[in-house]
Short mmCIF file of C-alpha atoms and ligand atoms in Angstrom, two decimals:
data_model
loop_
_atom_site.label_atom_id
_atom_site.label_comp_id
_atom_site.label_asym_id
_atom_site.label_seq_id
_atom_site.Cartn_x
_atom_site.Cartn_y
_atom_site.Cartn_z
CA UNK J 596 -16.43 -18.88 -9.66
CA UNK J 597 -19.89 -17.75 -9.48
CA UNK J 598 -21.94 -18.96 -13.03
CA UNK J 599 -21.62 -15.45 -15.38
CA UNK J 600 -25.10 -13.73 -15.95
CA UNK J 601 -26.16 -10.83 -16.98
CA UNK J 602 -26.80 -9.47 -13.91
CA UNK J 603 -22.76 -10.15 -13.71
CA UNK J 604 -20.61 -7.11 -11.85
CA UNK J 605 -17.24 -6.64 -13.90
CA UNK J 606 -14.89 -5.10 -11.68
CA UNK J 607 -10.46 -4.19 -13.99
CA UNK J 608 -7.64 -3.81 -12.88
CA UNK J 609 -5.57 -1.08 -14.94
CA UNK J 610 -1.98 -0.99 -15.44
CA UNK J 611 1.54 -2.79 -17.01
CA UNK J 612 2.37 -4.61 -16.18
CA UNK J 613 -0.71 -6.80 -14.87
CA UNK J 614 -0.25 -10.54 -15.68
CA UNK J 615 1.38 -11.57 -12.58
CA UNK J 616 -0.97 -9.67 -10.90
CA UNK J 617 -2.03 -11.44 -7.50
CA UNK J 618 -5.46 -9.09 -7.31
CA UNK J 619 -7.35 -11.21 -9.59
CA UNK J 620 -6.75 -14.28 -7.88
CA UNK J 621 -7.19 -12.46 -4.56
CA UNK J 622 -10.80 -10.63 -5.84
CA UNK J 623 -12.49 -13.21 -7.68
CA UNK J 624 -12.37 -16.49 -5.03
CA UNK J 625 -13.09 -14.07 -2.52
CA UNK J 626 -16.03 -13.28 -4.80
CA UNK J 627 -16.68 -17.33 -5.16
CA UNK J 628 -16.13 -17.22 -1.16
CA UNK J 629 -18.73 -14.34 -0.51
CA UNK J 630 -21.49 -15.39 -3.37
CA UNK J 631 -21.08 -11.32 -4.44
CA UNK J 632 -21.88 -12.09 -8.58
CA UNK J 633 -18.97 -9.71 -10.22
CA UNK J 634 -15.14 -10.93 -11.98
CA UNK J 635 -11.87 -9.44 -11.84
CA UNK J 636 -9.87 -8.71 -14.85
CA UNK J 637 -7.17 -7.17 -15.87
CA UNK J 638 -6.10 -4.54 -19.37
CA UNK J 639 -2.91 -3.64 -19.57
CA UNK J 640 -3.57 -0.24 -19.55
CA UNK J 641 -0.28 2.24 -20.03
CA UNK J 642 -0.02 6.68 -18.91
CA UNK J 643 -1.20 6.98 -22.77
CA UNK J 644 -4.58 4.34 -23.40
CA UNK J 645 -5.53 5.39 -20.38
CA UNK J 646 -7.85 7.91 -20.72
CA UNK J 647 -10.08 5.73 -23.57
CA UNK J 648 -9.80 2.88 -20.63
CA UNK J 649 -11.62 5.60 -18.31
CA UNK J 650 -13.71 6.78 -20.79
CA UNK J 651 -14.30 2.62 -21.83
CA UNK J 652 -14.60 1.40 -18.54
CA UNK J 653 -17.83 4.63 -17.86
CA UNK J 654 -19.40 3.49 -21.25
CA UNK J 655 -19.99 0.03 -19.54
CA UNK J 656 -20.55 0.34 -16.68
CA UNK J 657 -17.54 -1.29 -14.49
CA UNK J 658 -18.38 -1.54 -10.76
CA UNK J 659 -15.31 -0.28 -9.94
CA UNK J 660 -11.20 -0.58 -10.89
CA UNK J 661 -7.71 -0.84 -9.28
CA UNK J 662 -5.12 1.32 -10.65
CA UNK J 663 -1.39 -0.08 -10.45
CA UNK J 664 1.67 1.44 -11.83
CA UNK J 665 1.89 3.25 -13.40
CA UNK J 666 -0.68 4.64 -13.65
CA UNK J 667 -1.78 6.10 -10.03
CA UNK J 668 -1.22 9.09 -10.83
CA UNK J 669 -2.07 9.66 -14.41
CA UNK J 670 -5.37 8.64 -13.93
CA UNK J 671 -5.91 11.54 -11.37
CA UNK J 672 -7.49 14.29 -14.18
CA UNK J 673 -10.26 12.14 -15.17
CA UNK J 674 -11.86 11.20 -12.14
CA UNK J 675 -15.13 13.14 -11.33
CA UNK J 676 -13.61 13.69 -6.94
CA UNK J 677 -11.51 11.80 -5.34
CA UNK J 678 -11.49 10.96 -1.47
CA UNK J 679 -9.42 12.72 1.06
CA UNK J 680 -6.68 10.04 1.20
CA UNK J 681 -5.98 9.84 -2.85
CA UNK J 682 -6.10 13.64 -2.62
CA UNK J 683 -3.25 13.83 -0.32
CA UNK J 684 -1.37 10.93 -2.62
CA UNK J 685 -1.75 12.49 -5.37
CA UNK J 686 -2.78 8.68 -6.04
CA UNK J 687 -5.49 6.42 -6.78
CA UNK J 688 -5.72 2.25 -6.22
CA UNK J 689 -9.45 1.89 -5.81
CA UNK J 690 -11.95 4.02 -8.70
CA UNK J 691 -15.97 3.15 -7.40
CA UNK J 692 -19.05 4.32 -8.92
CA UNK J 693 -21.09 6.55 -6.86
CA UNK J 694 -24.08 7.03 -9.76
CA UNK J 695 -22.83 8.64 -12.16
CA UNK J 696 -19.14 9.76 -11.34
CA UNK J 697 -15.90 7.81 -11.39
CA UNK J 698 -14.76 8.62 -7.48
CA UNK J 699 -10.54 7.67 -7.03
CA UNK J 700 -9.23 6.63 -3.08
CA UNK J 701 -6.44 5.27 -3.09
CA UNK J 702 -6.08 1.94 0.66
CA UNK J 703 -2.88 0.98 0.28
CA UNK J 704 -1.56 3.12 3.35
CA UNK J 705 -4.90 2.02 5.10
CA UNK J 706 -4.31 -1.19 4.30
CA UNK J 707 -0.73 -1.50 5.46
CA UNK J 708 -2.07 0.54 8.72
CA UNK J 709 -5.50 -2.17 8.90
CA UNK J 710 -2.58 -4.78 8.55
CA UNK J 711 -0.86 -3.14 11.36
CA UNK J 712 -3.82 -2.63 13.82
CA UNK J 713 -4.90 -6.40 13.55
CA UNK J 714 -1.51 -6.46 14.08
CA UNK J 715 -2.07 -4.84 17.78
CA UNK J 716 -0.86 -1.06 16.86
CA UNK J 717 -2.28 1.99 16.37
CA UNK J 718 -1.28 5.25 15.73
CA UNK J 719 -3.38 7.82 16.54
CA UNK J 720 -1.20 10.60 19.32
CA UNK J 721 2.04 8.60 18.25
CA UNK J 722 5.63 8.60 16.65
CA UNK J 723 6.45 6.31 13.63
CA UNK J 724 9.30 5.82 11.41
CA UNK J 725 8.83 5.38 6.93
CA UNK J 726 11.33 4.62 5.23
CA UNK J 727 11.39 4.89 1.50
CA UNK J 728 9.49 7.73 -0.33
CA UNK J 729 8.18 5.71 -3.25
CA UNK J 730 4.54 5.60 -3.94
CA UNK J 731 4.92 2.97 -0.95
CA UNK J 732 5.94 4.98 1.77
CA UNK J 733 4.26 7.65 0.72
CA UNK J 734 0.68 6.03 1.00
CA UNK J 735 2.39 5.29 3.90
CA UNK J 736 2.98 8.06 5.65
CA UNK J 737 0.11 10.12 4.07
CA UNK J 738 -2.52 7.67 5.95
CA UNK J 739 -0.90 7.46 9.62
CA UNK J 740 -1.05 11.39 9.07
CA UNK J 741 -4.69 10.89 8.88
CA UNK J 742 -4.48 8.22 11.16
CA UNK J 743 -3.18 11.00 13.92
CA UNK J 744 0.27 9.72 14.04
CA UNK J 745 2.02 12.77 15.98
CA UNK J 746 5.25 12.82 14.37
CA UNK J 747 6.09 10.82 11.40
CA UNK J 748 10.08 10.66 10.01
CA UNK J 749 10.70 9.31 6.51
CA UNK J 750 13.89 8.47 5.85
CA UNK J 751 14.75 7.56 1.88
CA UNK J 752 18.31 7.64 -0.08
CA UNK J 753 19.34 11.20 -1.68
CA UNK J 754 17.60 9.91 -4.82
CA UNK J 755 15.47 10.97 -7.30
CA UNK J 756 11.94 11.01 -4.15
CA UNK J 757 13.97 12.92 -1.42
CA UNK J 758 14.24 16.69 -2.89
CA UNK J 759 10.37 16.60 -4.23
CA UNK J 760 9.35 14.78 -0.44
CA UNK J 761 10.35 17.54 1.65
CA UNK J 762 8.59 19.87 -0.56
CA UNK J 763 5.48 16.78 -0.02
CA UNK J 764 6.12 16.49 3.11
CA UNK J 765 5.72 20.20 5.20
CA UNK J 766 2.48 20.33 2.72
CA UNK J 767 1.57 17.38 4.77
CA UNK J 768 2.33 18.94 8.36
CA UNK J 769 0.20 21.43 7.29
CA UNK J 770 -2.70 20.07 6.19
CA UNK J 771 -2.69 17.34 8.24
CA UNK J 772 -1.80 18.33 12.08
CA UNK J 773 0.67 15.10 12.03
CA UNK J 774 5.16 16.71 12.39
CA UNK J 775 6.48 15.04 8.90
CA UNK J 776 10.20 15.40 8.71
CA UNK J 777 12.60 13.88 6.32
CA UNK J 778 16.18 12.82 6.98
CA UNK J 779 18.20 10.96 4.81
CA UNK J 780 18.96 7.44 5.72
CA UNK J 781 22.38 7.35 5.29
CA UNK J 782 22.27 9.09 8.80
CA UNK J 783 22.47 6.07 11.01
CA UNK J 784 22.74 7.97 14.23
CA UNK J 785 19.11 9.80 13.21
CA UNK J 786 17.63 7.11 11.72
CA UNK J 787 18.47 5.30 15.49
CA UNK J 788 16.64 7.17 17.32
CA UNK J 789 13.45 7.38 16.00
CA UNK J 790 13.31 4.50 15.64
CA UNK J 791 13.86 4.18 19.05
CA UNK J 792 10.89 6.09 20.18
CA UNK J 793 8.65 4.65 16.77
CA UNK J 794 5.58 2.04 17.78
CA UNK J 795 5.81 1.13 14.13
CA UNK J 796 8.53 1.49 12.07
CA UNK J 797 7.63 0.08 8.04
CA UNK J 798 10.31 -0.23 5.82
CA UNK J 799 8.80 0.69 1.80
CA UNK J 800 11.53 0.64 0.46
CA UNK J 801 12.97 -2.57 -1.66
CA UNK J 802 15.27 -3.67 0.44
CA UNK J 803 14.91 -7.10 1.27
CA UNK J 804 13.86 -8.55 -1.50
CA UNK J 805 15.82 -9.97 -4.77
CA UNK J 806 19.11 -8.65 -4.71
CA UNK J 807 18.42 -7.21 -1.54
CA UNK J 808 17.46 -9.68 0.49
CA UNK J 809 20.11 -10.95 3.12
CA UNK J 810 19.88 -6.90 4.20
CA UNK J 811 17.85 -5.05 6.91
CA UNK J 812 17.38 -1.05 7.11
CA UNK J 813 17.13 -1.63 11.06
CA UNK J 814 19.67 -3.30 12.95
CA UNK J 815 19.13 -5.77 15.17
CA UNK J 816 20.40 -3.76 18.85
CA UNK J 817 17.63 -1.40 17.34
CA UNK J 818 14.35 -2.83 17.69
CA UNK J 819 12.95 -3.95 20.77
CA UNK J 820 9.15 -6.58 22.97
CA UNK J 821 6.37 -3.23 22.27
CA UNK J 822 7.32 -1.96 18.99
CA UNK J 823 6.44 -2.77 15.25
CA UNK J 824 8.23 -2.76 12.48
CA UNK J 825 6.62 -4.26 9.03
CA UNK J 826 8.08 -4.51 5.58
CA UNK J 827 5.78 -3.70 2.75
CA UNK J 828 8.19 -6.05 0.71
CA UNK J 829 6.14 -9.81 1.16
CA UNK J 830 8.31 -11.67 -1.73
CA UNK J 831 9.98 -13.27 -0.35
CA UNK J 832 6.96 -13.63 2.89
CA UNK J 833 9.52 -13.49 6.07
CA UNK J 834 12.34 -10.34 3.92
CA UNK J 835 15.35 -10.22 7.31
CA UNK J 836 13.74 -7.38 8.41
CA UNK J 837 11.09 -9.54 9.90
CA UNK J 838 13.64 -11.97 11.09
CA UNK J 839 15.73 -9.74 13.13
CA UNK J 840 12.20 -8.22 14.47
CA UNK J 841 10.98 -11.71 16.16
CA UNK J 842 14.33 -12.48 16.90
CA UNK J 843 13.71 -9.08 18.72
CA UNK J 844 10.65 -9.69 21.18
CA UNK J 845 9.00 -7.08 18.37
CA UNK J 846 6.08 -7.60 16.45
CA UNK J 847 6.82 -8.35 12.71
CA UNK J 848 4.94 -8.00 9.91
CA UNK J 849 4.65 -8.42 6.19
CA UNK J 850 3.87 -6.68 4.12
CA UNK J 851 1.07 -9.32 2.66
CA UNK J 852 -1.05 -7.65 5.24
CA UNK J 853 -0.53 -4.15 3.43
CA UNK J 854 -2.16 -6.52 -0.15
CA UNK J 855 -4.59 -8.34 1.30
CA UNK J 856 -6.26 -5.04 3.40
CA UNK J 857 -6.31 -2.80 0.47
CA UNK J 858 -7.62 -5.64 -1.72
CA UNK J 859 -10.81 -6.45 1.45
CA UNK J 860 -10.63 -1.89 0.91
CA UNK J 861 -12.33 -2.23 -2.28
CA UNK J 862 -13.74 -4.56 -1.81
CA UNK J 863 -16.37 -2.54 0.67
CA UNK J 864 -15.55 0.58 -1.39
CA UNK J 865 -16.76 -1.13 -4.86
CA UNK J 866 -20.07 -3.66 -3.19
CA UNK J 867 -20.09 -3.23 0.49
CA UNK J 868 -18.18 -6.66 0.76
CA UNK J 869 -16.60 -8.09 3.63
CA UNK J 870 -13.69 -9.53 2.21
CA UNK J 871 -12.41 -12.79 4.93
CA UNK J 872 -8.71 -12.86 4.76
CA UNK J 873 -7.16 -14.86 6.73
CA UNK J 874 -9.49 -17.47 3.21
CA UNK J 875 -7.67 -15.52 1.21
CA UNK J 876 -4.38 -15.27 3.22
CA UNK J 877 -4.72 -18.75 3.79
CA UNK J 878 -5.79 -19.83 0.16
CA UNK J 879 -3.81 -17.53 -2.38
CA UNK J 880 -0.26 -17.97 -0.36
CA UNK J 881 -1.04 -21.12 1.39
CA UNK J 882 2.85 -22.28 -0.51
CA UNK J 883 6.25 -21.99 1.37
CA UNK J 884 8.63 -19.87 0.36
P1 NAD M 1040 8.94 3.21 -5.96
O1 NAD M 1040 10.32 3.08 -6.36
O2 NAD M 1040 7.87 4.22 -5.92
O3 NAD M 1040 9.49 3.68 -4.83
C1 NAD M 1040 11.28 2.47 -4.16
C2 NAD M 1040 11.20 3.04 -2.94
O4 NAD M 1040 12.87 2.55 -2.26
C3 NAD M 1040 12.46 4.83 -3.23
O5 NAD M 1040 12.13 5.20 -1.51
C4 NAD M 1040 13.44 4.87 -3.21
O6 NAD M 1040 14.89 5.69 -2.27
C5 NAD M 1040 14.58 3.03 -2.59
N1 NAD M 1040 14.40 2.17 -2.37
C6 NAD M 1040 15.20 1.87 -3.63
N2 NAD M 1040 16.21 0.77 -3.54
C7 NAD M 1040 17.16 1.46 -2.27
C8 NAD M 1040 18.11 1.33 -1.91
N3 NAD M 1040 18.91 0.16 -2.92
N4 NAD M 1040 18.10 1.51 -0.83
C9 NAD M 1040 17.11 2.42 0.25
N5 NAD M 1040 16.50 2.48 -0.68
C10 NAD M 1040 15.83 2.28 -1.94
O7 NAD M 1040 8.65 1.51 -5.43
P2 NAD M 1040 6.95 1.45 -4.12
O8 NAD M 1040 5.65 1.02 -5.41
O9 NAD M 1040 7.18 2.52 -3.54
O10 NAD M 1040 7.46 -0.02 -2.99
C11 NAD M 1040 8.17 0.05 -2.65
C12 NAD M 1040 8.71 -1.49 -1.98
O11 NAD M 1040 7.22 -1.42 -2.27
C13 NAD M 1040 8.62 -2.64 -3.38
O12 NAD M 1040 8.83 -3.26 -1.96
C14 NAD M 1040 7.09 -2.75 -3.15
O13 NAD M 1040 6.97 -4.56 -3.69
C15 NAD M 1040 6.49 -3.51 -2.56
N6 NAD M 1040 5.04 -2.54 -1.84
C16 NAD M 1040 4.60 -3.56 -1.97
C17 NAD M 1040 2.94 -3.00 -1.34
C18 NAD M 1040 2.26 -4.48 -0.79
O14 NAD M 1040 1.45 -3.99 -1.37
N7 NAD M 1040 2.31 -4.78 0.53
C19 NAD M 1040 1.79 -2.07 -2.45
C20 NAD M 1040 3.12 -1.50 -3.51
C21 NAD M 1040 5.13 -2.09 -2.76
#
C-alpha cells in the first residue's frame, strides 16, 4: 500500500455484515499496483444508520462508495441522481462523487456481462436466459436488456421473488425494447427450450453453493458448444453447472469474473483507474478450492 498522507483518498463499503468482504483486498491491491493514492475500508452500516452514513460520507468528502446488502435498495433515497442501470434495477452498488453530488450506479450486471464478453460472448441481438430474480439475477437481466439482448427469459421458483418480478419484467419490456418473460423454474420443458435458444445462460440462484453444491438447474444434455453458462456463485470456484458446461464443450464462466469486473468498473468510475483484473484474480484468488 502506498504511504497514507493528507492527499490519500478514501473509498468505503457500506453494508452489514461487511467484515468478510473481499472488496478491500481487491481494491487496496489494485490501488497499490496502479500507484493510486487511495484506501478502501469497510463500515458496518444497516438501513437504520444509512442516512447518517451518507451524510457523513458527504461531509468527509469520501471519493466514492460501494454499497452492499442490506443497503443496496435503501440508499437510493439519499442520493442526488442515478445511472440508467441503477434506476432501472432500483438498486445501487457503487456511488460516485460528481462535484458536490453523489450519483448511484450499479456495476453488478455490467460486471457479469463484461465477464461474458471477456469469454467471447456478447448479448446484443440475442436471447439470454437468467435463473434467479434476486439481487444478482435482477442486475444481470436488466443489464442484458440495456446491452441490447432482444429476448430475456427469467426463471424463478415460486417464492417471494416471483410475483414482484412479473411486474418488473413488464416495466423493463416497456422501457428497454427487449422482451422479458418470467417462467417458473419448475417448468422443466420450458427451461430446456429457452436454454436451447440462448447464447448465454446465467444461474443467479443459490444453487451451486452449499448446501446445493452438488446440484445444477441445467441438465448436461441441454448444453452445447457455442453456448456459454455462467454461475454467479464463486465459492466454490467451479460449481456443478460449470463442470457440466465444460464437459459439454460449452463456455463456462465463473462468478469470480462478475465480482472482479464489478470492482473494476467501480474503480473506473471513482478514480478513472484501469484495474488489472487478471493480476488481481491471480494474487487474491490463487488458492485452490
Ligand atoms: P437473493 O437472496 O437476492 O436471491 C436469491 C435467488 O436464489 C432468488 O432468485 C431465489 O428464488 C433463488 N433461490 C434460492 N434458493 C433456491 C433454490 N433452492 N432453488 C432455486 N432457486 C433458489 O440473493 P442474490 O444476492 O441475488 O445472490 C444470488 C447468488 O448470486 C448467490 O449465490 C450469491 O452468492 C451470488 N452473487 C454473486 C455475485 C458476484 O459478484 N459473483 C454478486 C451477488 C450475488
